[in-house]
PDB file of C-alpha atoms in Angstrom:
ATOM      1  CA  MET U1387      30.305 -14.054  -9.879  1.00 31.00           C
ATOM      2  CA  ALA U1388      32.475 -11.653 -11.358  1.00 34.00           C
ATOM      3  CA  GLY U1389      34.740  -9.249  -8.825  1.00 35.00           C
ATOM      4  CA  CYS U1390      34.741  -5.824  -8.239  1.00 37.00           C
ATOM      5  CA  CYS U1391      36.187  -4.136 -11.483  1.00 38.00           C
ATOM      6  CA  GLY U1392      39.242  -1.661  -9.515  1.00 41.00           C
ATOM      7  CA  GLY U1393      39.875   1.847  -8.372  1.00 42.00           C
ATOM      8  CA  THR U1394      36.833   3.752  -7.218  1.00 45.00           C
ATOM      9  CA  THR U1395      34.814   0.283  -6.994  1.00 49.00           C
ATOM     10  CA  CYS U1396      37.226  -2.114  -5.079  1.00 49.00           C
ATOM     11  CA  GLY U1397      37.919   1.365  -2.725  1.00 48.00           C
ATOM     12  CA  ILE U1398      33.889   1.290  -1.847  1.00 53.00           C
ATOM     13  CA  GLY U1399      34.913  -2.483  -0.818  1.00 46.00           C
ATOM     14  CA  ARG U1400      37.147  -2.169   1.579  1.00 53.00           C
ATOM     15  CA  CYS U1401      36.252   1.029   2.792  1.00 49.00           C
ATOM     16  CA  PHE U1402      32.689  -0.026   4.446  1.00 54.00           C
ATOM     17  CA  GLY U1403      33.797  -3.174   4.875  1.00 48.00           C
ATOM     18  CA  HIS U1404      35.889  -2.402   7.864  1.00 56.00           C
ATOM     19  CA  PHE U1405      32.137  -1.114   9.477  1.00 64.00           C
ATOM     20  CA  SER U1406      30.180  -3.760   8.961  1.00 71.00           C
ATOM     21  CA  ARG U1407      29.989  -5.298  12.196  1.00 76.00           C
ATOM     22  CA  ARG U1408      29.177  -1.555  13.885  1.00 81.00           C
ATOM     23  CA  TYR U1409      25.908  -1.260  11.145  1.00 80.00           C
ATOM     24  CA  THR U1410      24.761  -4.806  12.486  1.00 82.00           C
ATOM     25  CA  ARG U1411      24.763  -3.378  16.184  1.00 84.00           C
ATOM     26  CA  ARG U1412      23.307   0.316  15.285  1.00 86.00           C
ATOM     27  CA  TYR U1413      20.834  -1.843  13.403  1.00 87.00           C
ATOM     28  CA  GLU U1414      19.960  -4.652  16.692  1.00 87.00           C
ATOM     29  CA  ARG U1415      19.671  -1.179  18.727  1.00 90.00           C
ATOM     30  CA  ARG U1416      17.903   1.478  17.061  1.00 91.00           C
ATOM     31  CA  GLY U1417      16.394  -0.318  13.548  1.00 91.00           C
ATOM     32  CA  LEU U1418      16.078   1.447  10.545  1.00 93.00           C
ATOM     33  CA  GLU U1419      16.804   4.962   9.933  1.00 91.00           C
ATOM     34  CA  ALA U1420      14.001   7.068   8.489  1.00 91.00           C
ATOM     35  CA  THR U1421      14.716   7.142   4.679  1.00 91.00           C
ATOM     36  CA  GLN U1422      14.701   3.214   4.838  1.00 94.00           C
ATOM     37  CA  LYS U1423      11.303   3.329   6.984  1.00 95.00           C
ATOM     38  CA  GLN U1424      10.547   6.111   4.552  1.00 95.00           C
ATOM     39  CA  LEU U1425      11.826   3.098   1.241  1.00 96.00           C
ATOM     40  CA  VAL U1426       9.533   0.613   3.273  1.00 97.00           C
ATOM     41  CA  ALA U1427       6.448   2.607   3.802  1.00 96.00           C
ATOM     42  CA  GLY U1428       6.637   3.839  -0.202  1.00 97.00           C
ATOM     43  CA  LEU U1429       7.109   0.005  -0.638  1.00 97.00           C
ATOM     44  CA  ARG U1430       3.849  -1.115   1.188  1.00 97.00           C
ATOM     45  CA  GLU U1431       1.763   1.553  -1.340  1.00 95.00           C
ATOM     46  CA  VAL U1432       3.559   0.023  -4.488  1.00 95.00           C
ATOM     47  CA  GLY U1433       3.656  -3.460  -3.175  1.00 96.00           C
ATOM     48  CA  PHE U1434       5.865  -6.406  -2.164  1.00 98.00           C
ATOM     49  CA  ASP U1435       3.552  -8.693  -0.445  1.00 97.00           C
ATOM     50  CA  GLY U1436       4.736 -11.878  -2.282  1.00 98.00           C
ATOM     51  CA  ARG U1437       7.436  -9.765  -4.360  1.00 98.00           C
ATOM     52  CA  SER U1438      11.007 -11.052  -5.254  1.00 98.00           C
ATOM     53  CA  LEU U1439      13.597  -8.784  -4.188  1.00 98.00           C
ATOM     54  CA  LEU U1440      17.154  -7.359  -5.202  1.00 98.00           C
ATOM     55  CA  GLU U1441      19.088  -5.454  -3.189  1.00 98.00           C
ATOM     56  CA  ILE U1442      22.272  -3.347  -4.987  1.00 97.00           C
ATOM     57  CA  GLY U1443      24.587  -2.909  -2.647  1.00 93.00           C
ATOM     58  CA  CYS U1444      22.646  -4.910   0.640  1.00 94.00           C
ATOM     59  CA  GLY U1445      25.541  -3.353   3.017  1.00 91.00           C
ATOM     60  CA  VAL U1446      24.846  -5.958   6.331  1.00 93.00           C
ATOM     61  CA  GLY U1447      21.357  -7.044   4.181  1.00 94.00           C
ATOM     62  CA  TYR U1448      18.049  -5.853   7.911  1.00 93.00           C
ATOM     63  CA  LEU U1449      16.902  -3.380   4.537  1.00 96.00           C
ATOM     64  CA  HIS U1450      15.608  -6.274   2.825  1.00 97.00           C
ATOM     65  CA  GLN U1451      15.801  -9.000   5.561  1.00 97.00           C
ATOM     66  CA  HIS U1452      12.685  -6.631   7.646  1.00 97.00           C
ATOM     67  CA  LEU U1453      10.921  -6.729   4.020  1.00 98.00           C
ATOM     68  CA  LEU U1454      11.074 -10.817   4.264  1.00 98.00           C
ATOM     69  CA  LEU U1455       9.971 -10.233   7.816  1.00 97.00           C
ATOM     70  CA  ARG U1456       7.042  -8.497   6.591  1.00 97.00           C
ATOM     71  CA  GLY U1457       6.040 -10.754   3.861  1.00 97.00           C
ATOM     72  CA  ALA U1458       8.347 -10.802   0.766  1.00 98.00           C
ATOM     73  CA  ALA U1459       8.938 -14.005  -1.061  1.00 98.00           C
ATOM     74  CA  THR U1460      13.048 -14.062  -2.181  1.00 98.00           C
ATOM     75  CA  ALA U1461      15.871 -11.676  -1.699  1.00 98.00           C
ATOM     76  CA  VAL U1462      19.051 -12.104  -3.479  1.00 98.00           C
ATOM     77  CA  GLY U1463      21.665  -8.967  -1.750  1.00 98.00           C
ATOM     78  CA  VAL U1464      24.053  -7.691  -3.739  1.00 97.00           C
ATOM     79  CA  ASP U1465      27.489  -6.080  -1.935  1.00 93.00           C
ATOM     80  CA  LEU U1466      31.056  -5.215  -2.585  1.00 89.00           C
ATOM     81  CA  ALA U1467      32.465  -5.673   0.809  1.00 87.00           C
ATOM     82  CA  GLU U1468      32.444  -9.849   1.828  1.00 89.00           C
ATOM     83  CA  ALA U1469      32.524  -8.795   5.521  1.00 88.00           C
ATOM     84  CA  MET U1470      29.372  -7.054   5.093  1.00 90.00           C
ATOM     85  CA  LEU U1471      27.769 -10.311   3.365  1.00 95.00           C
ATOM     86  CA  THR U1472      29.444 -12.649   6.065  1.00 93.00           C
ATOM     87  CA  GLU U1473      27.211 -10.150   8.839  1.00 92.00           C
ATOM     88  CA  ALA U1474      24.104 -10.462   6.564  1.00 95.00           C
ATOM     89  CA  ARG U1475      24.236 -14.216   6.581  1.00 96.00           C
ATOM     90  CA  ALA U1476      24.144 -14.668   9.492  1.00 94.00           C
ATOM     91  CA  LEU U1477      21.835 -11.918   9.988  1.00 94.00           C
ATOM     92  CA  ALA U1478      19.505 -13.873   8.292  1.00 96.00           C
ATOM     93  CA  ALA U1479      20.344 -16.591   9.989  1.00 96.00           C
ATOM     94  CA  ARG U1480      19.204 -15.335  13.371  1.00 94.00           C
ATOM     95  CA  GLN U1481      15.856 -14.598  11.594  1.00 94.00           C
ATOM     96  CA  GLY U1482      14.757 -17.590   9.977  1.00 97.00           C
ATOM     97  CA  LEU U1483      15.703 -16.866   6.496  1.00 97.00           C
ATOM     98  CA  ALA U1484      18.837 -17.979   4.876  1.00 96.00           C
ATOM     99  CA  GLU U1485      16.746 -20.426   3.429  1.00 97.00           C
ATOM    100  CA  ARG U1486      15.118 -17.918   1.390  1.00 98.00           C
ATOM    101  CA  VAL U1487      17.810 -14.734   0.550  1.00 98.00           C
ATOM    102  CA  ARG U1488      21.337 -15.366  -1.412  1.00 97.00           C
ATOM    103  CA  TYR U1489      24.450 -13.508  -1.153  1.00 97.00           C
ATOM    104  CA  VAL U1490      26.281 -12.536  -3.650  1.00 96.00           C
ATOM    105  CA  SER U1491      29.907 -10.664  -3.560  1.00 93.00           C
ATOM    106  CA  GLY U1492      31.155  -8.042  -6.604  1.00 91.00           C
ATOM    107  CA  ASP U1493      30.972  -5.006  -8.906  1.00 92.00           C
ATOM    108  CA  PHE U1494      26.522  -5.179  -9.490  1.00 95.00           C
ATOM    109  CA  GLN U1495      26.907  -3.034 -12.497  1.00 93.00           C
ATOM    110  CA  ILE U1496      29.389  -6.207 -14.287  1.00 93.00           C
ATOM    111  CA  MET U1497      27.707  -9.374 -12.461  1.00 94.00           C
ATOM    112  CA  ALA U1498      24.470  -7.723 -13.269  1.00 96.00           C
ATOM    113  CA  PRO U1499      23.805 -10.348 -16.486  1.00 94.00           C
ATOM    114  CA  GLU U1500      24.318 -13.104 -14.408  1.00 94.00           C
ATOM    115  CA  LEU U1501      21.786 -12.620 -12.180  1.00 96.00           C
ATOM    116  CA  ASP U1502      17.942 -13.378 -12.413  1.00 96.00           C
ATOM    117  CA  ALA U1503      15.429 -10.390 -12.984  1.00 98.00           C
ATOM    118  CA  ALA U1504      13.866  -9.308  -9.342  1.00 98.00           C
ATOM    119  CA  ASP U1505      10.421  -8.024  -9.295  1.00 98.00           C
ATOM    120  CA  ILE U1506      11.643  -4.776  -6.918  1.00 98.00           C
ATOM    121  CA  THR U1507      15.223  -3.715  -7.498  1.00 98.00           C
ATOM    122  CA  LEU U1508      16.586  -1.009  -3.991  1.00 98.00           C
ATOM    123  CA  LEU U1509      18.999   0.783  -4.032  1.00 97.00           C
ATOM    124  CA  ASP U1510      19.374   3.027  -0.841  1.00 95.00           C
ATOM    125  CA  LYS U1511      22.391   4.582  -0.054  1.00 92.00           C
ATOM    126  CA  VAL U1512      24.095   3.107  -3.071  1.00 92.00           C
ATOM    127  CA  VAL U1513      23.969   5.121  -6.238  1.00 92.00           C
ATOM    128  CA  CYS U1514      26.374   7.914  -3.982  1.00 86.00           C
ATOM    129  CA  CYS U1515      29.115   5.524  -3.487  1.00 84.00           C
ATOM    130  CA  TYR U1516      29.341   4.639  -7.423  1.00 88.00           C
ATOM    131  CA  PRO U1517      31.393   6.619 -10.203  1.00 86.00           C
ATOM    132  CA  ASP U1518      28.807   6.092 -13.187  1.00 91.00           C
ATOM    133  CA  ALA U1519      25.538   6.551 -12.427  1.00 93.00           C
ATOM    134  CA  PRO U1520      23.983   6.107 -15.892  1.00 95.00           C
ATOM    135  CA  GLY U1521      25.626   2.963 -15.704  1.00 95.00           C
ATOM    136  CA  LEU U1522      23.833   1.328 -12.616  1.00 96.00           C
ATOM    137  CA  MET U1523      20.731   2.657 -13.408  1.00 97.00           C
ATOM    138  CA  ALA U1524      21.082   0.943 -16.505  1.00 97.00           C
ATOM    139  CA  ALA U1525      21.901  -2.237 -15.190  1.00 97.00           C
ATOM    140  CA  ALA U1526      19.209  -1.891 -12.141  1.00 98.00           C
ATOM    141  CA  ILE U1527      16.628  -1.666 -14.658  1.00 98.00           C
ATOM    142  CA  GLY U1528      17.328  -4.006 -16.803  1.00 97.00           C
ATOM    143  CA  ARG U1529      17.151  -6.886 -13.800  1.00 98.00           C
ATOM    144  CA  THR U1530      14.427  -5.008 -12.833  1.00 98.00           C
ATOM    145  CA  LYS U1531      10.217  -6.009 -12.792  1.00 97.00           C
ATOM    146  CA  GLN U1532       8.091  -4.470 -11.624  1.00 97.00           C
ATOM    147  CA  ALA U1533      10.005  -1.454  -9.156  1.00 98.00           C
ATOM    148  CA  CYS U1534      13.013  -0.334  -8.582  1.00 98.00           C
ATOM    149  CA  ALA U1535      13.221   1.740  -5.234  1.00 98.00           C
ATOM    150  CA  LEU U1536      16.511   4.200  -4.589  1.00 96.00           C
ATOM    151  CA  THR U1537      17.194   6.506  -1.559  1.00 94.00           C
ATOM    152  CA  LEU U1538      20.465   9.236  -2.544  1.00 92.00           C
ATOM    153  CA  PRO U1539      22.035  12.532  -1.904  1.00 89.00           C
ATOM    154  CA  ARG U1540      19.760  15.243  -2.881  1.00 82.00           C
ATOM    155  CA  ARG U1541      21.600  17.593  -5.361  1.00 78.00           C
ATOM    156  CA  HIS U1542      22.285  20.741  -3.094  1.00 73.00           C
ATOM    157  CA  TRP U1543      24.861  22.839  -2.081  1.00 64.00           C
ATOM    158  CA  PHE U1544      25.217  21.062   1.166  1.00 64.00           C
ATOM    159  CA  ASN U1545      25.772  17.662  -0.190  1.00 62.00           C
ATOM    160  CA  ARG U1546      28.274  18.680  -2.867  1.00 64.00           C
ATOM    161  CA  ALA U1547      30.474  20.698  -0.542  1.00 60.00           C
ATOM    162  CA  ALA U1548      30.140  17.634   1.920  1.00 60.00           C
ATOM    163  CA  ALA U1549      30.536  15.113  -0.968  1.00 57.00           C
ATOM    164  CA  HIS U1550      34.152  17.433  -1.946  1.00 56.00           C
ATOM    165  CA  LEU U1551      35.410  18.139   1.213  1.00 60.00           C
ATOM    166  CA  GLY U1552      34.964  13.852   1.632  1.00 60.00           C
ATOM    167  CA  ALA U1553      36.658  12.789  -1.601  1.00 55.00           C
ATOM    168  CA  GLY U1554      39.481  14.634   0.005  1.00 54.00           C
ATOM    169  CA  LEU U1555      40.176  13.331   2.883  1.00 65.00           C
ATOM    170  CA  PHE U1556      39.588   9.955   1.687  1.00 56.00           C
ATOM    171  CA  ARG U1557      42.502  11.031  -0.956  1.00 64.00           C
ATOM    172  CA  VAL U1558      44.605  12.353   1.754  1.00 64.00           C
ATOM    173  CA  VAL U1559      44.582   8.914   3.626  1.00 62.00           C
ATOM    174  CA  GLY U1560      45.061   7.057   0.149  1.00 60.00           C
ATOM    175  CA  SER U1561      41.494   5.499  -0.351  1.00 63.00           C
ATOM    176  CA  THR U1562      39.828   5.346  -4.075  1.00 59.00           C
ATOM    177  CA  TYR U1563      36.373   5.703  -2.215  1.00 61.00           C
ATOM    178  CA  ARG U1564      34.549   8.356  -3.436  1.00 67.00           C
ATOM    179  CA  PRO U1565      31.210   9.994  -2.720  1.00 65.00           C
ATOM    180  CA  PHE U1566      29.259  11.672  -5.851  1.00 75.00           C
ATOM    181  CA  VAL U1567      26.631  13.595  -5.332  1.00 71.00           C
ATOM    182  CA  HIS U1568      24.925  12.464  -8.628  1.00 74.00           C
ATOM    183  CA  ASP U1569      21.723  14.090 -10.191  1.00 89.00           C
ATOM    184  CA  PRO U1570      18.620  13.158  -9.587  1.00 91.00           C
ATOM    185  CA  THR U1571      17.040  14.468 -12.474  1.00 94.00           C
ATOM    186  CA  ALA U1572      19.019  13.148 -14.859  1.00 95.00           C
ATOM    187  CA  ILE U1573      18.437   9.764 -13.035  1.00 96.00           C
ATOM    188  CA  ASP U1574      14.798  10.643 -13.221  1.00 97.00           C
ATOM    189  CA  ARG U1575      15.082  11.076 -17.355  1.00 97.00           C
ATOM    190  CA  GLN U1576      16.314   7.238 -17.545  1.00 98.00           C
ATOM    191  CA  MET U1577      13.909   5.756 -15.306  1.00 98.00           C
ATOM    192  CA  ARG U1578      11.168   7.389 -17.144  1.00 97.00           C
ATOM    193  CA  ALA U1579      13.463   7.003 -20.826  1.00 97.00           C
ATOM    194  CA  ALA U1580      13.092   2.757 -19.805  1.00 97.00           C
ATOM    195  CA  GLY U1581       8.988   2.750 -18.839  1.00 97.00           C
ATOM    196  CA  PHE U1582       9.694   3.401 -14.966  1.00 98.00           C
ATOM    197  CA  GLU U1583       6.849   6.403 -14.064  1.00 97.00           C
ATOM    198  CA  PRO U1584       7.399   7.843 -10.175  1.00 97.00           C
ATOM    199  CA  ALA U1585       4.942   6.417  -7.736  1.00 97.00           C
ATOM    200  CA  PHE U1586       6.439   7.931  -4.005  1.00 97.00           C
ATOM    201  CA  GLU U1587       9.069  10.552  -3.583  1.00 97.00           C
ATOM    202  CA  ALA U1588       9.938  11.703   0.022  1.00 96.00           C
ATOM    203  CA  ARG U1589      12.777  13.522   1.610  1.00 92.00           C
ATOM    204  CA  THR U1590      15.129  13.829   4.652  1.00 90.00           C
ATOM    205  CA  LEU U1591      17.183  17.010   5.278  1.00 90.00           C
ATOM    206  CA  ILE U1592      20.180  15.259   3.269  1.00 87.00           C
ATOM    207  CA  TRP U1593      17.916  12.544   1.180  1.00 91.00           C
ATOM    208  CA  LEU U1594      15.994  12.176  -1.693  1.00 93.00           C
ATOM    209  CA  THR U1595      13.887   8.884  -1.808  1.00 96.00           C
ATOM    210  CA  ARG U1596      12.059   7.669  -5.295  1.00 97.00           C
ATOM    211  CA  ILE U1597      10.278   4.283  -5.702  1.00 98.00           C
ATOM    212  CA  TYR U1598       9.713   4.089  -9.471  1.00 98.00           C
ATOM    213  CA  ARG U1599       7.156   1.514 -10.781  1.00 97.00           C
ATOM    214  CA  ARG U1600       6.877   0.237 -14.496  1.00 95.00           C
ATOM    215  CA  ALA U1601       4.478   1.701 -16.312  1.00 87.00           C
ATOM    216  CA  PRO U1602       1.527  -0.417 -17.574  1.00 80.00           C
ATOM    217  CA  ALA U1603       2.311  -1.610 -21.942  1.00 69.00           C
ATOM    218  CA  PRO U1604      -0.469   0.205 -23.877  1.00 67.00           C
ATOM    219  CA  PRO U1605      -3.559  -1.255 -24.996  1.00 68.00           C
ATOM    220  CA  ALA U1606      -2.918  -3.033 -28.479  1.00 65.00           C
ATOM    221  CA  GLY U1607      -3.377  -1.184 -31.610  1.00 61.00           C
ATOM    222  CA  ASP U1608      -2.799   2.067 -29.818  1.00 55.00           C
TER     223      ASP U1608
END
């Protein structure tokens, strides 16, 4: 599999890899975050029982593992941080899921052609870490059969200011990682243009959760 492409994306892997064990401990103590609970609620409406999952930027894996334990069939997790995947494999093994999940390290946008399409694609707090949102979403769309679920920052002044401050701090410490607040409207247009329609939306003060479902093909002859 291709590795990360350098620059900002490699900075993502190095930055988040340091916190892999902390993410696992947090999940074991508290469970899913509020936005992830919203995402799971939306996926219940869309339907994930018996479906295959592809999680981009899967971290330590607890989101797709949560869905596997509740009816999803199989999952592939992709992440730039090998330390995250080490934790994900261990967590999957502890929950008896090792045979139903596969983990791949690298930049999803580069390696997408090598991966099988999945029924449902997950991007939980991933778009905000990636510099090329249209390219990432195009790669995700190309590997999505039925539904795409994502959580991204709402585009208001507070989030933009926080991203600007965060970028400055990471620059000072010598990290190439940068946070981004991409335009949800542009992503919505891209999803609709690719043949998807909105199926679920929820919000917190900071985050926007959306699920898009592939629109049914028009009847023959239309």
